[in-house]
Amino acid sequence: MRIAVLCGGVGGARFLRGLREHLRAVGGSGDGGSHEITAIVNVGDDMWLTGLRITPDLDSIMYTLAGANDDIRGWGRRDESERVAGELAAYGAGWEWFTLGDLDLGTHIARSGLLREGLPLSAATDRITARWPLGVRLIPATDDEVETQVHVADRTMHLQEWWTRYRASIPALSFEYRNAPASSPAPGVLEAIASADVIVLAPSNPVVSIAPILAIPGIREAVLASPAPVIGVSPIIAGAVVRGMADACLSAIGVATTADAVALHYRARSAGGILDAWLVDEADAALLPAIEAGGITASAVPLRMSDLGLSAALARDVLAVAARL
Amino acid sequence: MRIAVLCGGVGGARFLRGLREHLRAVGGSGDGGSHEITAIVNVGDDMWLTGLRITPDLDSIMYTLAGANDDIRGWGRRDESERVAGELAAYGAGWEWFTLGDLDLGTHIARSGLLREGLPLSAATDRITARWPLGVRLIPATDDEVETQVHVADRTMHLQEWWTRYRASIPALSFEYRNAPASSPAPGVLEAIASADVIVLAPSNPVVSIAPILAIPGIREAVLASPAPVIGVSPIIAGAVVRGMADACLSAIGVATTADAVALHYRARSAGGILDAWLVDEADAALLPAIEAGGITASAVPLRMSDLGLSAALARDVLAVAARL
């Protein structure tokens, strides 16, 4: 089975880890089995910082699938240290509010070196991820630099600044996926979507993880045209975000922080949107009729990926819904 | 007093530290006193490595003057660690024979970030060195990328590879200061030479530290034209290099590893060379007549800079010779 997953960082990483686990349990995956998982990863969080290209979502997924992530903190590398960061601060380099761990910097430096040699991000990602047997192919949504910008009342800032420095506390008026109109999908993205047996929208932030992927010309069209069912997983449970600050993003685009509102925002493929089915948490079972009324097949299952078993069970539920469509 | 010092890394660093100490003792230096020391630093060892610009000589001098160097090992930062380097190796990035310490990487990243922003190396160096009250102004000899290449029997390699990887064990046929003919002195270099009261050639490698500086069009001419006396300090004592592998470099250009041969290689300014005076170690006092015969004022003094006091005494001796010319 070929599964294409559109995703952001932490939520995407947990879902992918669960999907890999489930497929291994039922008979092989990227480790030589008969299943192929391709993650099409948001690059809107990416940025150049003191000469290094930082790709937070790609790294979160890689570290999580490699088992090298810091599960307690929720991001970055386990057993991390910050010796280099202390030097950068002493030189006045970087952003004091953006932590660059030593182990993480190894990834940034290796990747930036490859980019400086002229490799596109997708090829650099292939080289970087080759270090670990991930069992999932990671492809950046685009090789172009499409960075999400946040317009607030008096200025525009990079998503990282709004998110990490200000913790989304400054009201966002709108989001801009800068350079998206001129960008192209990275090699392999459209092929993965076109040849997929199932397409999944991971439970990632709809505004700053999934939307920047769909803003790249050709990707939304490929999802629309694919013969595969498209299953989305709600990042909202019981009117609250599971992690992150999606509420601050959703309110900026006029979407309520509820599982049904997000589904209806994505819209049914039959209505020109991108969803065939949508999974909400059991706590949101009352919302199923509203979602179905929008032409989207809806199911309520446990969505919290608190451990690997729950993540694998969610992946199983996603594939079960896909099989029934 | 204004003193311009042409120098490479470790030998240059020790001499500059002694010079600063001597001038502080006799009445102020770069820390608000009446003396100005400008180091015109070799960039031939510089290179791009995994997307970072490494400038070994500038860094050796900065760390030494800042008191942050590893005096035992002879290079790099004190209390260094190599967490990032382990990651780079795991990704197959960098050169396994070229150590990148964590603290040192902080410098490389900060500098590379500034260069990527478009600052020339000299301006980046001003920013980087501003972290510490060095008491010495460091200027790269050029803002251009003039990297020393070593021609051996079957190929050409960067000086770093020949020096660090092969420990100069492959016979060098010649050295090439690549791109030097098209390069220009960095801002401040010619001014420092023209306005100096004394010009010093530090006891640095004549072939791969001093020659790459003099290969930059305009610098040799400025030294020739300066009204200031030019005093050189021999990097050779009793027919042996004090540190490094200058013998392997000198033999490639047909110069004996002796204090007099190096002086006569530099030649007297009166004969179109660059030296007015040359200091050899007391152990080489017998060589003084040969040097004087070349039109170069020669003196024998203790040259070994084993500690700060000896380094300061050498600086005192250099200035005393200059005062007598």
XYZ file of C-alpha atoms in Angstrom:
650
model
C 0.000 0.000 0.000
C 1.202 3.510 -0.809
C 0.247 6.240 1.598
C 0.950 9.931 1.093
C 0.732 12.097 4.207
C 0.573 15.885 4.087
C 1.905 17.119 7.399
C 3.579 19.652 9.632
C 5.980 18.898 12.452
C 5.068 17.419 15.808
C 1.541 16.210 15.070
C 2.684 14.922 11.706
C 5.627 13.158 13.289
C 3.495 11.341 15.830
C 1.005 10.292 13.214
C 3.753 9.016 10.910
C 5.366 7.074 13.741
C 2.017 5.467 14.477
C 1.389 4.731 10.812
C 4.786 3.083 10.450
C 4.130 1.047 13.581
C 0.735 -0.075 12.374
C 2.013 -1.075 8.946
C 4.939 -2.942 10.434
C 2.527 -4.827 12.662
C 0.274 -5.785 9.766
C 3.089 -6.721 7.455
C 6.103 -4.649 6.548
C 6.585 -1.022 5.665
C 9.501 1.084 4.461
C 11.910 -1.387 6.019
C 11.562 -3.750 3.083
C 7.912 -4.538 3.423
C 5.208 -3.924 0.888
C 4.088 -0.522 2.181
C 5.446 2.870 1.212
C 4.855 5.937 3.309
C 5.696 9.311 1.818
C 5.516 12.389 4.019
C 4.981 15.636 2.121
C 6.250 18.097 4.649
C 5.462 21.755 5.275
C 8.374 24.140 4.725
C 6.581 27.337 5.763
C 8.375 27.338 9.125
C 11.762 27.207 7.427
C 14.183 30.103 7.597
C 17.756 31.214 7.263
C 19.229 32.011 10.648
C 22.828 33.196 10.976
C 23.656 31.598 7.643
C 22.017 28.240 8.376
C 18.860 26.848 6.825
C 16.517 25.669 9.563
C 13.687 23.284 8.597
C 11.766 22.613 11.812
C 9.064 20.314 10.463
C 11.362 18.085 8.444
C 13.620 17.796 11.478
C 10.842 17.096 13.957
C 9.645 14.257 11.785
C 13.119 12.882 11.154
C 14.091 12.969 14.818
C 10.805 11.383 15.895
C 10.977 8.576 13.340
C 14.640 8.046 14.240
C 13.803 7.842 17.928
C 16.239 10.690 18.491
C 13.684 13.315 19.499
C 13.110 14.831 22.906
C 9.680 13.455 23.715
C 9.459 15.304 27.017
C 10.138 18.756 25.638
C 8.216 17.947 22.492
C 10.802 19.193 20.001
C 14.465 18.906 19.178
C 16.977 16.240 20.064
C 17.158 14.109 23.154
C 20.223 14.727 25.393
C 20.597 18.129 23.788
C 23.085 20.774 24.921
C 23.590 24.410 23.999
C 27.280 25.124 23.967
C 27.296 26.644 20.510
C 24.228 28.740 21.308
C 26.093 30.365 24.178
C 28.814 31.436 21.769
C 26.329 32.734 19.220
C 24.683 34.831 21.918
C 28.067 36.215 22.952
C 28.667 37.282 19.352
C 25.167 38.732 19.068
C 24.318 36.207 16.349
C 21.006 34.445 15.888
C 17.806 35.130 17.804
C 18.020 34.888 21.569
C 14.474 33.512 21.639
C 15.197 30.726 19.157
C 17.145 27.865 20.686
C 19.737 26.136 18.559
C 20.877 22.975 20.305
C 24.287 21.489 19.565
C 22.996 18.198 18.143
C 20.308 20.011 16.197
C 22.941 22.386 14.816
C 24.757 19.382 13.399
C 21.698 18.795 11.221
C 21.403 22.449 10.246
C 25.067 22.699 9.332
C 25.087 19.482 7.329
C 21.943 20.512 5.453
C 23.123 24.067 4.856
C 26.416 22.762 3.514
C 24.544 20.635 0.985
C 22.301 23.545 -0.002
C 25.360 25.773 -0.430
C 26.810 23.118 -2.721
C 23.751 23.598 -4.885
C 21.566 20.671 -3.880
C 17.844 21.393 -3.742
C 16.248 20.884 -0.341
C 14.630 17.609 -1.411
C 17.993 16.106 -2.398
C 19.610 17.462 0.776
C 16.761 15.891 2.761
C 17.410 12.539 1.081
C 21.064 12.781 2.107
C 20.330 13.902 5.651
C 17.594 11.351 6.331
C 19.765 8.540 4.941
C 21.505 8.538 8.308
C 18.612 6.666 9.888
C 16.337 3.837 8.696
C 13.211 5.958 8.995
C 10.840 3.698 7.094
C 9.199 6.836 5.696
C 10.307 8.957 2.775
C 10.392 12.634 3.682
C 9.912 15.145 0.868
C 9.685 18.880 1.464
C 6.534 20.185 -0.195
C 8.739 22.422 -2.336
C 12.411 23.071 -2.988
C 11.633 26.781 -3.178
C 11.846 29.048 -0.158
C 8.190 29.518 0.726
C 8.222 31.010 4.216
C 5.041 31.793 6.106
C 4.709 35.422 7.112
C 2.279 36.763 9.687
C 0.652 40.142 9.202
C -0.172 41.801 12.518
C -1.505 45.298 13.075
C 1.692 47.239 12.613
C 4.023 44.926 10.766
C 4.817 41.606 9.168
C 6.988 38.957 10.735
C 8.193 35.447 10.016
C 5.946 32.765 11.440
C 8.787 31.667 13.727
C 8.928 35.064 15.335
C 5.166 35.217 15.859
C 4.994 31.639 17.096
C 8.165 31.147 19.108
C 9.029 34.650 20.238
C 5.532 35.992 20.863
C 3.782 32.650 21.484
C 1.037 33.801 19.095
C 0.063 36.496 21.592
C -0.069 39.277 18.994
C -3.332 39.016 17.051
C -2.660 37.799 13.533
C -4.611 39.569 10.793
C -3.604 37.182 8.053
C -0.989 34.692 6.952
C 1.007 34.899 3.780
C 2.805 31.949 2.202
C 5.418 34.157 0.675
C 6.685 33.168 -2.726
C 4.171 30.315 -2.922
C 2.624 31.481 -6.217
C 6.019 31.256 -7.893
C 6.969 27.933 -6.323
C 6.742 24.362 -7.582
C 6.247 21.060 -5.815
C 9.511 19.278 -5.038
C 10.362 16.270 -7.226
C 8.327 13.307 -6.080
C 5.492 15.244 -4.463
C 2.988 15.086 -7.300
C 4.017 11.518 -8.093
C 3.448 10.454 -4.488
C -0.006 12.015 -4.500
C -0.963 10.621 -7.900
C 0.191 7.092 -7.111
C -1.094 6.925 -3.542
C -3.634 4.379 -2.409
C -4.553 6.653 0.464
C -3.878 10.343 1.041
C -3.884 11.574 4.629
C -4.021 15.078 6.047
C -2.183 14.618 9.326
C -3.591 16.281 12.474
C -1.408 19.307 11.824
C -2.182 23.000 12.034
C -4.574 23.749 9.142
C -3.335 27.321 8.697
C 0.426 27.148 9.110
C 1.172 23.486 8.348
C -1.331 22.155 5.815
C -2.305 25.375 4.041
C 1.281 26.295 3.099
C 1.584 22.890 1.410
C -1.663 23.348 -0.488
C -0.602 26.867 -1.498
C 2.124 25.474 -3.732
C 0.659 25.456 -7.243
C -0.147 21.943 -8.358
C -0.453 20.213 -5.001
C -4.096 21.019 -4.267
C -4.933 20.144 -7.853
C -3.117 16.814 -7.535
C -5.023 15.983 -4.347
C -8.280 16.898 -6.078
C -7.448 14.751 -9.092
C -6.085 11.719 -7.254
C -8.088 8.490 -7.453
C -7.130 7.774 -3.837
C -9.421 8.634 -0.928
C -8.358 11.641 1.097
C -8.737 11.235 4.852
C -8.147 14.076 7.279
C -7.530 13.833 11.004
C -8.769 16.683 13.158
C -6.102 18.608 15.046
C -8.907 19.950 17.252
C -10.436 17.907 20.074
C -13.398 19.158 22.079
C -12.946 22.714 20.853
C -9.279 22.919 21.817
C -6.013 22.387 20.021
C -4.150 19.253 21.039
C -0.817 21.062 20.886
C 0.426 24.323 19.505
C -1.621 27.456 18.967
C -3.877 26.585 16.054
C -6.721 28.536 17.676
C -4.852 31.802 17.168
C -4.279 30.840 13.542
C -7.831 29.676 12.877
C -9.395 32.793 14.351
C -7.285 34.914 12.000
C -8.895 33.203 9.008
C -12.365 33.245 10.527
C -12.627 29.556 11.308
C -13.850 28.358 14.683
C -11.627 26.119 16.762
C -13.846 23.088 16.393
C -13.375 19.815 14.570
C -16.362 20.393 12.294
C -15.397 23.954 11.367
C -11.955 22.818 10.242
C -13.417 20.007 8.141
C -15.893 22.365 6.494
C -13.052 24.803 5.904
C -11.161 22.084 4.000
C -14.447 21.196 2.228
C -15.487 17.980 0.519
C -13.700 16.961 -2.658
C -17.140 16.603 -4.176
C -17.523 20.344 -3.590
C -14.088 21.335 -4.878
C -12.362 20.882 -1.515
C -9.848 18.256 -0.555
C -11.557 15.895 1.920
C -13.399 12.638 1.411
C -13.446 11.738 5.072
C -12.664 13.361 8.396
C -11.861 11.786 11.709
C -12.828 13.546 14.910
C -12.252 12.475 18.460
C -14.901 10.487 20.302
C -15.499 13.582 22.396
C -16.689 15.301 19.230
C -19.133 12.618 18.070
C -21.950 15.151 18.248
C -20.323 17.049 15.388
C -20.544 14.164 12.908
C -23.881 15.212 11.355
C -22.639 18.734 10.625
C -19.575 17.336 8.885
C -21.565 14.765 6.924
C -23.916 17.565 5.878
C -20.927 19.093 4.132
C -20.509 15.953 2.042
C -17.627 14.607 4.105
C -17.709 11.103 5.553
C -17.163 11.522 9.271
C -16.122 9.124 12.015
C -15.362 9.495 15.695
C -12.352 7.581 17.039
C -9.763 8.189 19.769
C -7.474 10.887 18.369
C -4.998 11.510 21.177
C -1.594 10.100 20.225
C -0.289 9.977 23.777
C 1.792 6.900 23.101
C 2.881 4.745 20.202
C 0.029 2.282 20.647
C -2.584 5.021 20.426
C -0.848 6.536 17.410
C -0.824 3.158 15.656
C -4.487 2.640 16.501
C -5.320 6.011 14.963
C -3.439 5.061 11.804
C -5.373 1.803 11.708
C -8.631 3.753 12.013
C -7.618 6.088 9.196
C -6.892 3.176 6.885
C -10.120 1.471 7.894
C -12.109 4.561 6.953
C -10.237 4.751 3.645
C -11.045 1.103 2.921
C -14.745 1.740 3.441
C -14.949 4.691 1.055
C 53.109 54.485 18.467
C 51.456 52.680 15.563
C 52.639 49.184 14.811
C 51.510 47.091 11.871
C 52.182 43.355 12.147
C 51.961 40.983 9.189
C 51.230 37.554 10.595
C 49.837 34.065 10.431
C 48.156 32.189 13.244
C 49.868 30.718 16.276
C 53.267 32.423 15.997
C 51.579 35.675 15.114
C 49.188 35.334 18.031
C 51.971 34.830 20.535
C 53.939 37.735 19.182
C 50.919 40.028 19.270
C 50.110 39.004 22.824
C 53.667 39.837 23.822
C 53.578 43.134 21.948
C 50.338 44.140 23.640
C 51.816 43.184 27.008
C 54.980 45.173 26.400
C 53.112 48.267 25.269
C 50.737 48.073 28.203
C 53.708 47.857 30.535
C 55.412 50.882 29.002
C 52.276 52.976 28.859
C 48.990 52.034 27.307
C 48.010 50.246 24.143
C 44.743 49.480 22.379
C 42.923 49.690 25.688
C 42.841 53.465 25.549
C 46.538 54.083 25.650
C 48.601 55.846 23.052
C 49.629 52.780 21.053
C 47.808 51.153 18.175
C 48.531 47.641 17.068
C 47.104 46.468 13.757
C 47.459 42.831 12.777
C 47.280 42.186 9.043
C 46.344 38.545 9.032
C 46.888 35.770 6.515
C 43.725 34.344 4.965
C 45.406 31.661 2.842
C 44.343 28.943 5.311
C 40.694 29.976 5.038
C 38.106 27.723 3.483
C 34.437 26.897 3.162
C 33.629 23.686 4.976
C 30.070 22.333 5.026
C 28.737 25.800 4.322
C 30.807 27.588 6.977
C 33.692 29.963 6.401
C 36.649 28.891 8.526
C 39.422 31.459 9.127
C 42.020 29.658 11.239
C 44.598 32.441 11.567
C 42.132 35.189 12.465
C 40.605 32.866 15.042
C 43.899 31.738 16.541
C 44.870 35.353 17.071
C 41.477 36.363 18.427
C 41.290 33.462 20.855
C 44.850 34.018 22.042
C 44.417 37.745 22.602
C 41.083 37.049 24.316
C 42.683 34.495 26.615
C 40.172 31.968 25.318
C 42.632 29.769 23.447
C 43.745 26.266 24.305
C 47.383 26.896 25.161
C 48.121 23.228 25.793
C 46.862 21.934 22.460
C 48.148 25.048 20.708
C 44.989 25.834 18.733
C 41.269 26.287 19.191
C 39.263 27.117 22.281
C 39.916 26.163 25.854
C 37.344 23.757 27.396
C 36.329 22.693 23.925
C 33.881 19.882 23.163
C 32.870 18.161 19.941
C 29.173 17.348 20.145
C 28.313 18.973 16.833
C 31.260 17.312 15.128
C 29.882 13.907 16.089
C 26.643 14.778 14.334
C 28.409 16.080 11.253
C 30.368 12.843 11.022
C 27.138 10.847 11.335
C 25.730 12.809 8.389
C 28.938 12.411 6.405
C 29.448 16.179 6.427
C 32.743 17.994 6.787
C 36.195 16.413 6.796
C 36.806 13.721 9.381
C 40.401 14.919 9.738
C 39.444 18.529 10.433
C 38.132 19.048 13.925
C 35.320 21.531 14.447
C 34.884 22.148 18.162
C 31.546 23.336 19.509
C 32.813 26.671 20.825
C 34.861 27.210 17.693
C 31.791 26.465 15.586
C 30.016 29.306 17.336
C 32.596 31.630 15.789
C 32.335 30.017 12.364
C 28.552 30.179 12.353
C 28.422 33.791 13.541
C 30.995 34.830 10.937
C 29.404 32.842 8.129
C 26.047 34.384 8.945
C 27.532 37.857 8.578
C 29.238 36.919 5.312
C 25.970 35.488 4.000
C 24.330 38.797 4.863
C 26.815 40.411 2.526
C 29.424 41.790 4.902
C 32.997 41.578 3.680
C 35.308 39.504 5.870
C 36.948 42.595 7.330
C 33.618 43.980 8.536
C 32.588 40.553 9.826
C 35.911 40.386 11.667
C 35.249 43.764 13.273
C 31.889 42.480 14.483
C 33.226 39.144 15.700
C 36.277 40.557 17.476
C 34.135 43.225 19.191
C 33.121 40.507 21.644
C 36.447 40.832 23.441
C 38.666 43.796 24.352
C 41.581 42.500 22.311
C 43.699 45.650 22.333
C 44.716 44.820 18.769
C 42.845 45.511 15.567
C 42.621 42.427 13.376
C 42.276 42.951 9.632
C 42.258 40.090 7.150
C 44.857 40.806 4.489
C 42.062 40.745 1.923
C 38.285 40.445 1.771
C 38.661 38.237 -1.273
C 38.869 34.478 -1.056
C 42.565 33.859 -1.605
C 43.128 30.265 -0.545
C 46.541 28.651 -0.606
C 46.738 25.544 -2.772
C 49.531 22.989 -2.667
C 50.699 21.318 -5.835
C 52.040 17.826 -5.183
C 53.143 15.255 -7.749
C 49.752 14.023 -8.849
C 47.284 16.686 -7.778
C 46.476 19.974 -6.122
C 44.947 20.299 -2.696
C 43.941 23.017 -0.273
C 46.671 23.916 2.182
C 44.485 22.614 5.016
C 44.385 19.181 3.492
C 48.126 19.063 2.939
C 48.896 20.474 6.372
C 46.254 18.978 8.644
C 45.345 15.759 6.908
C 48.765 14.767 5.592
C 50.894 16.646 8.105
C 52.949 17.968 5.184
C 54.192 14.434 4.523
C 53.516 14.591 0.773
C 56.333 16.547 -0.888
C 55.056 19.920 -2.060
C 56.216 21.002 -5.496
C 54.884 24.535 -5.208
C 52.334 26.722 -3.506
C 49.708 28.769 -5.243
C 47.911 31.690 -3.628
C 44.826 31.135 -5.700
C 42.977 34.235 -6.825
C 45.652 36.480 -5.315
C 46.363 38.354 -8.572
C 42.722 39.440 -8.754
C 42.450 40.324 -5.078
C 42.735 43.623 -3.230
C 43.897 44.483 0.264
C 41.045 44.740 2.754
C 40.044 48.259 3.822
C 42.545 49.536 6.356
C 45.446 47.325 5.329
C 47.308 49.823 3.154
C 46.472 52.644 5.568
C 47.873 50.677 8.502
C 51.083 50.017 6.606
C 51.433 53.580 5.328
C 50.788 55.180 8.709
C 52.794 52.730 10.808
C 55.747 53.817 12.903
C 57.034 50.255 12.813
C 56.170 47.342 10.537
C 56.804 43.844 11.856
C 56.906 40.511 10.077
C 55.864 38.144 12.840
C 57.724 34.841 13.285
C 55.202 33.136 11.025
C 55.631 30.632 8.235
C 57.308 32.551 5.368
C 55.663 30.442 2.653
C 52.105 29.856 3.816
C 51.559 32.753 6.247
C 53.594 35.779 5.156
C 53.875 35.105 1.409
C 50.082 34.864 0.883
C 49.768 38.319 2.438
C 52.486 39.774 0.246
C 50.924 38.139 -2.824
C 47.932 40.459 -2.601
C 48.619 43.252 -5.089
C 49.491 46.467 -3.300
C 50.659 45.086 0.026
C 54.280 44.371 -0.867
C 54.422 47.734 -2.608
C 53.027 49.474 0.462
C 55.616 47.826 2.684
C 58.353 48.844 0.245
C 57.106 52.418 0.151
C 56.444 52.890 3.855
C 58.644 55.344 5.743
C 58.534 53.010 8.739
C 61.293 50.505 9.455
C 60.416 46.896 8.670
C 61.603 44.380 11.242
C 61.273 40.652 10.763
C 61.476 37.948 13.392
C 62.866 34.593 12.343
C 60.479 31.628 12.611
C 63.567 29.383 12.418
C 65.833 28.768 15.411
C 69.016 26.737 15.115
C 67.959 25.294 11.771
C 64.597 24.077 12.970
C 61.096 25.428 12.926
C 59.777 26.530 16.296
C 56.319 25.120 15.503
C 54.522 23.893 12.436
C 56.129 22.482 9.339
C 57.804 25.454 7.696
C 60.727 23.264 6.664
C 58.481 21.309 4.281
C 57.272 24.608 2.849
C 60.694 26.228 2.571
C 62.228 23.236 0.834
C 59.495 23.418 -1.794
C 60.592 26.923 -2.711
C 64.287 26.107 -2.493
C 65.052 27.974 0.707
C 67.069 26.334 3.483
C 65.520 26.013 6.910
C 67.895 28.482 8.504
C 67.356 31.939 9.929
C 69.723 33.573 7.448
C 68.272 31.860 4.387
C 64.800 33.091 5.239
C 66.047 36.658 5.737
C 67.872 36.614 2.431
C 64.774 35.175 0.805
C 62.783 38.180 2.047
C 65.696 40.426 0.935
C 66.629 43.918 2.056
C 64.331 46.779 1.211
C 67.394 48.495 -0.175
C 67.543 45.656 -2.711
C 63.858 45.626 -3.559
C 62.911 43.240 -0.759
C 60.928 43.984 2.341
C 63.294 43.831 5.314
C 65.286 46.528 7.072
C 66.186 44.373 10.037
C 65.977 40.728 11.046
C 66.028 39.195 14.483
C 67.473 35.746 14.971
C 67.747 33.719 18.109
C 70.889 33.917 20.207
C 71.617 30.364 19.078
C 71.980 31.743 15.556
C 74.338 34.613 16.360
C 76.901 33.117 13.979
C 74.525 33.852 11.095
C 74.487 37.607 11.664
C 77.322 38.447 9.222
C 75.641 36.559 6.391
C 72.430 38.460 6.955
C 74.183 41.810 7.256
C 75.984 41.018 4.021
C 72.565 41.036 2.390
C 72.025 44.615 3.517
C 69.780 43.649 6.417
C 70.472 44.854 9.952
C 70.683 41.732 12.070
C 70.464 41.135 15.801
C 70.449 38.050 17.975
C 67.986 37.995 20.873
C 65.985 35.290 22.677
C 63.223 34.336 20.238
C 61.342 31.577 22.030
C 57.951 32.872 23.189
C 57.449 30.152 25.780
C 55.574 32.452 28.090
C 54.086 35.915 28.116
C 57.181 37.493 29.668
C 59.437 36.127 26.938
C 56.962 37.222 24.258
C 56.882 40.743 25.712
C 60.671 40.837 25.885
C 60.854 39.875 22.207
C 58.437 42.670 21.327
C 60.613 45.070 23.321
C 63.680 43.896 21.397
C 61.878 44.381 18.067
C 60.946 47.952 18.957
C 64.458 48.646 20.226
C 65.913 47.536 16.891
C 63.397 49.703 15.054
C 64.347 52.704 17.182
C 68.007 52.298 16.263
C 67.430 52.176 12.512
